[in-house]
Short mmCIF file of C-alpha atoms in Angstrom, two decimals:
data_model
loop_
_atom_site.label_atom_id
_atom_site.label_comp_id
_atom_site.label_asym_id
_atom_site.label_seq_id
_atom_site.Cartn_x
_atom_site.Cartn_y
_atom_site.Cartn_z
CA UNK A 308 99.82 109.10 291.47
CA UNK A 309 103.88 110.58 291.93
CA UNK A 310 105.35 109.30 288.55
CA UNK A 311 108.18 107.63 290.26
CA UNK A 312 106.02 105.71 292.17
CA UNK A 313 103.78 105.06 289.35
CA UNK A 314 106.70 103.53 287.90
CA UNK A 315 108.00 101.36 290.60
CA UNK A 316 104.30 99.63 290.79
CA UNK A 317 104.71 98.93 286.99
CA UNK A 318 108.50 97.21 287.90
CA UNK A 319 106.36 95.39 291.09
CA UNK A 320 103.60 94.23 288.25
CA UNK A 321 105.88 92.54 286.35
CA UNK A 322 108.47 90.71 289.21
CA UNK A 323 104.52 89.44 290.00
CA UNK A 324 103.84 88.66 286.78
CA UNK A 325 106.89 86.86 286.11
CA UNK A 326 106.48 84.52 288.86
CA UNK A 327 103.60 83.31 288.76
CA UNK A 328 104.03 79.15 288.40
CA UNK A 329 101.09 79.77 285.13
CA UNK A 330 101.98 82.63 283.75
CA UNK A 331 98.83 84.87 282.74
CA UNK A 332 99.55 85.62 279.10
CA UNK A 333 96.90 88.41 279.18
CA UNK A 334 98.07 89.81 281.87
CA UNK A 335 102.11 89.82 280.65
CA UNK A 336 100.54 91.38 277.08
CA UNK A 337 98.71 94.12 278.84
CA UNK A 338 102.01 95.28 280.91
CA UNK A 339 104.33 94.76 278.00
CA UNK A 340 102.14 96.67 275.59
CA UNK A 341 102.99 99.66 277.69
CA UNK A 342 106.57 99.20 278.17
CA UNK A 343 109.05 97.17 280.22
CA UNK A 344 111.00 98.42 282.98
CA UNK A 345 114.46 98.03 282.11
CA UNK A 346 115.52 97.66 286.25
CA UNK A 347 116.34 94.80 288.13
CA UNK A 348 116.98 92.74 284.61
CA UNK A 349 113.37 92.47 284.15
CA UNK A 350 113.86 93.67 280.68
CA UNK A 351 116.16 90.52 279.68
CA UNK A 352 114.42 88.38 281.46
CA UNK A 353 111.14 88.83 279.49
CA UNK A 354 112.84 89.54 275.92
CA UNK A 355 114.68 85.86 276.19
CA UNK A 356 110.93 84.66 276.45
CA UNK A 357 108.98 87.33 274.04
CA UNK A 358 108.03 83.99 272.28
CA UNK A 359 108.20 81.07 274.49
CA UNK A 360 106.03 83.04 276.90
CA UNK A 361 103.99 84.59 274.77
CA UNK A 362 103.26 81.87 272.28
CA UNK A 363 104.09 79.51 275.02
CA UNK A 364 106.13 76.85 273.41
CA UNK A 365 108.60 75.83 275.68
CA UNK A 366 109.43 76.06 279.99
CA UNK A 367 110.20 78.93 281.28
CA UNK A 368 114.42 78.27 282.29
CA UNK A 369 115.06 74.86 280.56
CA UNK A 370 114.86 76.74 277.29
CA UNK A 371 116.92 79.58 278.29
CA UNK A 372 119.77 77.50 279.80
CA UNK A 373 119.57 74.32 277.30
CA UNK A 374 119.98 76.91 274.54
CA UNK A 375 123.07 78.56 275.98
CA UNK A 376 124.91 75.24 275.71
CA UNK A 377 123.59 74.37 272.28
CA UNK A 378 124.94 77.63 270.90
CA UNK A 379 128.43 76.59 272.63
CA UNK A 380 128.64 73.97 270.37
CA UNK A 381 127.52 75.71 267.49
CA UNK A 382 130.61 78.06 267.80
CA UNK A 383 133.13 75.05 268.53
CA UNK A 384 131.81 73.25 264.82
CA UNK A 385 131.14 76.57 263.00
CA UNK A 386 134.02 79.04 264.03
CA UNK A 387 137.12 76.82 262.57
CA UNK A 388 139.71 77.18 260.72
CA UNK A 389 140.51 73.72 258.55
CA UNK A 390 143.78 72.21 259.16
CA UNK A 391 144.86 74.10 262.27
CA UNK A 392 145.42 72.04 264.94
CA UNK A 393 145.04 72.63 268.75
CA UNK A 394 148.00 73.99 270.36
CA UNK A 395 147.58 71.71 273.56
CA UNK A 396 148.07 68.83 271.59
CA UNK A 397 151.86 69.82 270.71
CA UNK A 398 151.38 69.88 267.13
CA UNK A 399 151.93 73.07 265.17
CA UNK A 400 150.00 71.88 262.51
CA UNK A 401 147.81 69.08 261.21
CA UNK A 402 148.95 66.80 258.44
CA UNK A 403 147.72 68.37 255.02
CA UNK A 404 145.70 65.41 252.99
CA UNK A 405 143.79 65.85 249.54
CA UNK A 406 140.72 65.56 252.07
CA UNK A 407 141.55 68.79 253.49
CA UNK A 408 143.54 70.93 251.33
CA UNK A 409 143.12 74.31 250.46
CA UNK A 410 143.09 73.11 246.89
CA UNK A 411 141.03 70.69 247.09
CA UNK A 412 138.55 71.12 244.19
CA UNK A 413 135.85 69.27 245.77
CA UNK A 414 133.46 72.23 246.61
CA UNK A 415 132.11 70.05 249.66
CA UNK A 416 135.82 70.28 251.73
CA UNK A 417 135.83 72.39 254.36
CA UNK A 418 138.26 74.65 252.70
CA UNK A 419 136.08 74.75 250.07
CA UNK A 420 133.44 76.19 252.48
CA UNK A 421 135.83 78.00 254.33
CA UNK A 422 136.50 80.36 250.92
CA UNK A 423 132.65 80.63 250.61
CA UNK A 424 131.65 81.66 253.86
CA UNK A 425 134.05 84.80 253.42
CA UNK A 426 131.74 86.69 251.12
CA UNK A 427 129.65 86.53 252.94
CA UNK A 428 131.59 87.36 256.29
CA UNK A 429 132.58 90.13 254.23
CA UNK A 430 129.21 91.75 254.16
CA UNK A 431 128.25 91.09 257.69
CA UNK A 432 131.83 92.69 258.99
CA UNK A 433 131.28 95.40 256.58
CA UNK A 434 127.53 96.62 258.08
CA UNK A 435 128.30 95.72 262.12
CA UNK A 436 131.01 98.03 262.24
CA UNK A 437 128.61 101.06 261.44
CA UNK A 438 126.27 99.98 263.93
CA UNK A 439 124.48 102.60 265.32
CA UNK A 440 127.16 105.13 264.84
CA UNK A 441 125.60 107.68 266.80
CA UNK A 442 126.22 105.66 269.92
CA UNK A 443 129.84 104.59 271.15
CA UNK A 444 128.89 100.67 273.05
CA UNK A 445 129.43 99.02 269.91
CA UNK A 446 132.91 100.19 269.33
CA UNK A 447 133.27 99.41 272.95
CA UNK A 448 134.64 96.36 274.38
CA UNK A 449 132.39 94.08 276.45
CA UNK A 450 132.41 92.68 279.26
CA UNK A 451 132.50 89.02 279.12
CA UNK A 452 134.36 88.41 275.83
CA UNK A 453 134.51 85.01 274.05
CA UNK A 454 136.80 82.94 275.76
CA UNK A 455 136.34 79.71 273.41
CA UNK A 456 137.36 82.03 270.36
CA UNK A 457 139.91 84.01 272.21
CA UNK A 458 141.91 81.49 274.03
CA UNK A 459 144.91 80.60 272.32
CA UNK A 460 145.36 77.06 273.21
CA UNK A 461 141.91 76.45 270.96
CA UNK A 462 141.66 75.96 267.11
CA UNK A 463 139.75 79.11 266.28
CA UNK A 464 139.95 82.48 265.26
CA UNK A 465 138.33 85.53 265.64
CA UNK A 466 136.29 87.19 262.66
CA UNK A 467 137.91 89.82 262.92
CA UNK A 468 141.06 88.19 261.97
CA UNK A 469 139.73 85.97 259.43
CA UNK A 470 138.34 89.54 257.82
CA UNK A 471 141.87 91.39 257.89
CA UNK A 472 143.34 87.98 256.12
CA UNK A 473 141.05 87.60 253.61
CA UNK A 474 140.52 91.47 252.63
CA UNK A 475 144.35 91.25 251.77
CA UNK A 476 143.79 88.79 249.48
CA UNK A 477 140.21 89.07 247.87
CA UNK A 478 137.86 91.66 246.37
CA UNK A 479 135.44 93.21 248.07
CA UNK A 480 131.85 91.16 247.54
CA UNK A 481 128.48 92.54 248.09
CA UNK A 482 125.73 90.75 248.50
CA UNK A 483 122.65 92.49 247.97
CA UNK A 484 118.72 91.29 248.76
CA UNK A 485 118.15 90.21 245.25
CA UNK A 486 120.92 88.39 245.53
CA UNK A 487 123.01 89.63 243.54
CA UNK A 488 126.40 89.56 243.92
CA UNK A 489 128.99 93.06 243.15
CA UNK A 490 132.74 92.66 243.57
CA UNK A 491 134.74 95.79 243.44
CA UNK A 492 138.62 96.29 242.78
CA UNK A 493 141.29 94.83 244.65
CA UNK A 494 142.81 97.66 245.49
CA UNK A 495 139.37 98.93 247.45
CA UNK A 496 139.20 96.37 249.23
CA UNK A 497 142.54 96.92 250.76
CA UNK A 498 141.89 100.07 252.37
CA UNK A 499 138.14 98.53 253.41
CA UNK A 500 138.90 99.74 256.56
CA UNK A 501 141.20 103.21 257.48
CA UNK A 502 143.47 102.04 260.37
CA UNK A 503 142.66 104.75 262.60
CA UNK A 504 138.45 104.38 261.93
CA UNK A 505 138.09 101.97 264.80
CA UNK A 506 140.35 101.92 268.09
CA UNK A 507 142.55 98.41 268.18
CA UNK A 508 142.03 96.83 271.26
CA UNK A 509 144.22 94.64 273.35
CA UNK A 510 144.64 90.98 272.82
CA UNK A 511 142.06 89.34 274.96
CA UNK A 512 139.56 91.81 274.39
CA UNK A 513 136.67 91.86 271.93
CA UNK A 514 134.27 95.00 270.71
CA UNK A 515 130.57 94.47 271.00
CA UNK A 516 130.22 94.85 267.20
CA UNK A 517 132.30 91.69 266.80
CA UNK A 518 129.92 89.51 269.29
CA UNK A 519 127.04 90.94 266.77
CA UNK A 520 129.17 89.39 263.45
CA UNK A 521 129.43 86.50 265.15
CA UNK A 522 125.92 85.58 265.67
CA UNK A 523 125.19 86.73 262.13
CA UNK A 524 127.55 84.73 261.00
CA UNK A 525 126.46 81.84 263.06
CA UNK A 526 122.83 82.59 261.68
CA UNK A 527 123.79 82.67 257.83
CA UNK A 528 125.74 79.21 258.35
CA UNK A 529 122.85 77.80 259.94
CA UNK A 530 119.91 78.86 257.48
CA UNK A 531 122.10 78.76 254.20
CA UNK A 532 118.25 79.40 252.28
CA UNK A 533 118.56 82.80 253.70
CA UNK A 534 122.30 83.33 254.56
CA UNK A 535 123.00 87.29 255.47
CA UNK A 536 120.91 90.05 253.92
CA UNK A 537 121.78 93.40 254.54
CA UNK A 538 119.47 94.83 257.60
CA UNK A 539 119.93 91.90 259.87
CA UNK A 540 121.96 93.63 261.73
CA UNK A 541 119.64 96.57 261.95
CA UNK A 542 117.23 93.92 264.05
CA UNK A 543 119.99 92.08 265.83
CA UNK A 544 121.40 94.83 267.15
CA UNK A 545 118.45 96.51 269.67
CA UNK A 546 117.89 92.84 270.95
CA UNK A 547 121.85 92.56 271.94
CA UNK A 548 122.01 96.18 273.25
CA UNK A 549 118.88 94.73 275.46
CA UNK A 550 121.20 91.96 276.69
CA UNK A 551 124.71 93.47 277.01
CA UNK A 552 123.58 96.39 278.99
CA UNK A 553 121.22 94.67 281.63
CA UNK A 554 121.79 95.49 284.69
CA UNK A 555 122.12 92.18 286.24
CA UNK A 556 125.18 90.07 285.17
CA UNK A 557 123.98 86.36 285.01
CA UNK A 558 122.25 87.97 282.05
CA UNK A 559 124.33 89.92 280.67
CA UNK A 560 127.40 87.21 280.97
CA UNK A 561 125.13 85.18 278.28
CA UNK A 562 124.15 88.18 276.04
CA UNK A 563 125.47 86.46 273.00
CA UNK A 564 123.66 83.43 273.06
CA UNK A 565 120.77 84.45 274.33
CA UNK A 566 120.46 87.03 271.54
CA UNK A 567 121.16 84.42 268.68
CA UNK A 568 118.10 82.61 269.50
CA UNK A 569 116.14 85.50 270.05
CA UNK A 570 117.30 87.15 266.64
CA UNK A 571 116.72 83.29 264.98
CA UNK A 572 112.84 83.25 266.83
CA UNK A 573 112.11 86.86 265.50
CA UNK A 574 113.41 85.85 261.36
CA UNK A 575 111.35 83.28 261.99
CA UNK A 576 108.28 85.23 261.04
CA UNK A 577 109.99 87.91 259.38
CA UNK A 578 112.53 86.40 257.21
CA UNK A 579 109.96 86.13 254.44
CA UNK A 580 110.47 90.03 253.85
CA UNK A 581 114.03 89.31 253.12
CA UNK A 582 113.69 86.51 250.43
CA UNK A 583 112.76 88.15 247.11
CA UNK A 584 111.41 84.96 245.20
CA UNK A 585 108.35 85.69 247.87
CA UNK A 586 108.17 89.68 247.38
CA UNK A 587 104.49 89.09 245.25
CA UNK A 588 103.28 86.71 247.39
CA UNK A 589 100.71 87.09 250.44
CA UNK A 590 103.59 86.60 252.96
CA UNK A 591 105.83 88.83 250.63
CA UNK A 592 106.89 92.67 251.47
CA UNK A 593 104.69 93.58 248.79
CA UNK A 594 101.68 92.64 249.88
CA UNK A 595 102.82 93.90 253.38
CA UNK A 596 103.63 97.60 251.68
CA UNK A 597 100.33 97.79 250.09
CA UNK A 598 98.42 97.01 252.76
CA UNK A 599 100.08 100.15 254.92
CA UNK A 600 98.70 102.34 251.70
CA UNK A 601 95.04 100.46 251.85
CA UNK A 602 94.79 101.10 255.61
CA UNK A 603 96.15 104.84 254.75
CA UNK A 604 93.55 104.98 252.34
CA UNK A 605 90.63 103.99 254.58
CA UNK A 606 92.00 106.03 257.56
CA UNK A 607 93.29 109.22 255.69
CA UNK A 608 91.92 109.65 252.71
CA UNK A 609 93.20 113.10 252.00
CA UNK A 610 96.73 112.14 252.68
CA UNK A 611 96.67 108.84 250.21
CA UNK A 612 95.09 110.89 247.71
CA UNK A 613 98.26 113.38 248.16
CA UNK A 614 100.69 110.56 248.13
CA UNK A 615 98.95 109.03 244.55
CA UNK A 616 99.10 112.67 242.98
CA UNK A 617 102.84 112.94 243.79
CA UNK A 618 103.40 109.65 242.79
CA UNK A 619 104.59 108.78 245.92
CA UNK A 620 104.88 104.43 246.03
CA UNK A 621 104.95 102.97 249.17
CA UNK A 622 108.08 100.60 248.04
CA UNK A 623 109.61 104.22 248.47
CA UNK A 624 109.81 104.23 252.39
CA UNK A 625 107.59 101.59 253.83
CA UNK A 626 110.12 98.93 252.41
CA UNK A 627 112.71 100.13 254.91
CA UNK A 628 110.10 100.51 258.02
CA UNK A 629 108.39 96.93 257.33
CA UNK A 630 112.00 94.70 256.86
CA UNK A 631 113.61 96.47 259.81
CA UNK A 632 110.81 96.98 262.39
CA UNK A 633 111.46 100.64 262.13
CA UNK A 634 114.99 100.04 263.80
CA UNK A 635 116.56 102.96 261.17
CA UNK A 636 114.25 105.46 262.22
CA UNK A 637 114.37 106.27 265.51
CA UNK A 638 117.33 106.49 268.56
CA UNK A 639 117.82 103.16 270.05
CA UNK A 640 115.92 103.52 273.44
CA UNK A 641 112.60 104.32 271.21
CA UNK A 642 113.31 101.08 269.33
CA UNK A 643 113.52 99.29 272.20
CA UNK A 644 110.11 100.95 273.46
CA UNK A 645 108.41 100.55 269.95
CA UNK A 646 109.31 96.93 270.32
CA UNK A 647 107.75 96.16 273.68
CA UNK A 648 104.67 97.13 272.26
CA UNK A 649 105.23 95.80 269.18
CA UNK A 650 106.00 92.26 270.29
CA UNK A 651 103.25 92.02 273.12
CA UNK A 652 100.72 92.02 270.63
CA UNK A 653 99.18 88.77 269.17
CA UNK A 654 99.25 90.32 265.80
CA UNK A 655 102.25 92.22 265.91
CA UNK A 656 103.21 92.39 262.09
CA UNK A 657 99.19 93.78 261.49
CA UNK A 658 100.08 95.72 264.41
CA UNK A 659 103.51 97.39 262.62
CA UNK A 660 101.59 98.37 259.62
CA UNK A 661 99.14 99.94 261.90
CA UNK A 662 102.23 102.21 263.37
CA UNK A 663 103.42 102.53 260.19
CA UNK A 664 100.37 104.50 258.96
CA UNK A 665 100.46 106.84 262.03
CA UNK A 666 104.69 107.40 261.69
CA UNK A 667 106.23 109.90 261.49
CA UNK A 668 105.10 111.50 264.83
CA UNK A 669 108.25 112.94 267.10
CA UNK A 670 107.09 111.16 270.22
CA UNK A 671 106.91 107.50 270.41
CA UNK A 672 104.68 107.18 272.83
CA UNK A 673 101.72 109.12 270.96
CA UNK A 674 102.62 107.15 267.64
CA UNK A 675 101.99 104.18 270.04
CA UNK A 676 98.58 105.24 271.68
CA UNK A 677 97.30 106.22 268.20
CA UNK A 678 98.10 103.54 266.61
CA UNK A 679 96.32 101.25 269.15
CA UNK A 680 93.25 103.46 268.58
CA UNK A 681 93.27 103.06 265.32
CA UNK A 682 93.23 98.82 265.76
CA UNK A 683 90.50 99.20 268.15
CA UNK A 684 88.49 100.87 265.99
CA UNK A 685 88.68 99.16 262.78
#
């Protein structure tokens, strides 16, 4: 069959798929397994549902739609500055009370929290700006910016801004996965970021890279156990590109939310590999890294035996592929294809350490068919 046609029976497959009234789960797996289209939004409209479709959870819209307005509300009560008061109420500012003072040495005031949630803000700012640097849409400025967080006439600020204020008045804090924390000179942290690194746009305007730090940030406030650990944003950002760039508007109008509870579904099962306290444990990375070299060892034995006599560990690279889903080591749009696979399969994490054992290989698509031989056959 013509490849182009080939390809337009796969897009037909899943429009058929996708509206069926009982969605055949086998059927979705099979199709997804070997890539989704990215035309006529059928791409967002399946990653929005990888898990409430797949693991079948909850309805197919009143999710997607109930959602939307529940993250509205978690940007109104989580993206505030204390003691500024709405414009359209006249005032220019609210009356300051011990309650809510910037001094206030009660470390459960909001200004309290306020000064805390800036290290890590920090952090997150710092690693979304050097998103995917190779590629130019982050830097870019989207579409269907904030209006809640832009709008003057509201009571809250952008990130961005909150960054700039507080790098000209505190260190610069790193938070690491251990969890340990690594502050650096003032005067560092004042030239964080060179003034002609990333193009200033105009007021009203937003780059995608901030809508990214905002969900992170959003996230960390939200699962405080867990906060921000450096490679979230590695993960975040293919499921956003997914969003921002559909084709069809009505989803990609709603690319922020919809992403946040994507991103918060997917640490779901993989936020384990980011806590350290469970490292040794049989959830832990550990255990996950080890099992890529016992599968290596069964499948390959000459090459684990060459990796042992160089004294090659696995923490060495299979850390970086197991946390981040192999986001860091390949272009975007293979990402994005590794995924599909990855996250149509019932077993995807045993599926990723399958990949991992036949990576690397230049072209995704025969890492992919190998690595689904090797499943079937073990």
């Amino acid at each position: 069959m013509d490849s182009s046609l080939f390809y337009i029976c796969r897009i037909q497959e899943f429009k058929v798929a996708l509206s069926e009234e009982n969605i055949n789960l086998k059927t979705l797996r099979e199709l997804c397994f070997n890539g989704i289209p990215f035309e006529g939004g059928i791409r967002a409209l399946f990653v929005t549902k990888y898990y409430d479709i797949l693991v079948n959870i909850h309805p197919l819209f009143v999710f997607v739609f109930s959602k939307r307005e529940v993250y509205s509300q978690f940007l109104k009560e989580m993206i505030i500055q204390p003691g500024i008061a709405k414009a359209n109420l006249g005032l220019s500012r609210e009356d300051v009370t011990l309650e809510d003072h910037p001094l206030n040495p009660n470390p459960d005031s909001r200004w309290n929290t306020y000064f805390r949630d800036n290290e890590i803000l920090l952090q997150i700012d710092k690693d979304v700006r050097r998103l995917y640097p190779d590629m130019a849409f982050f830097q870019r400025p989207t579409d269907y910016p904030c209006q809640l967080i832009l709008d003057p006439q509201n009571d809250y600020e952008t990130l961005r801004r909150r960054v700039e204020q507080t790098t000209l008045k505190a260190q610069t804090v790193n938070r690491n996965r251990s969890g340990v924390t690594n502050v650096s000179s003032p005067g560092k942290a004042l030239n964080l970021y060179p003034s002609n690194e990333y193009e200033v746009l105009p007021n009203g305007s937003e780059a995608h890279w901030e809508v990214v730090e905002r969900i992170l940030f959003i996230y960390a406030k939200l699962n405080p156990g867990i906060a921000y650990v450096q490679g979230m944003n590695e993960i975040v950002g293919p499921i956003y590109y997914t969003f921002a760039t559909d084709p069809n508007s009505q989803w990609k109008e709603h690319a922020e939310a919809d992403t946040f509870f994507c991103f918060t579904n997917l640490m779901s099962e993989n936020r384990d590999n980011f806590i350290k306290s469970l490292d040794d444990s049989q959830c832990g990375i550990t255990y996950k890294m080890e099992s890529v070299y016992s599968m290596l060892k069964e499948k390959d034995l000459e090459l684990y035996l060459k990796l042992e006599e160089q004294n090659i560990k696995p923490q060495y690279f299979t850390f970086r592929w197991l946390t981040l889903l192999l986001s860091q080591e390949f272009l975007l749009p293979d990402v994005i294809r590794i995924w599909d696979t990855l996250f149509s399969d019932l077993d995807r994490f045993h599926f990723l350490i399958v990949v991992c054992c036949d990576y690397p290989i230049s072209d995704v698509q025969t890492i992919l068919a190998k690595a689904k031989d090797l499943r079937d056959n073990s």
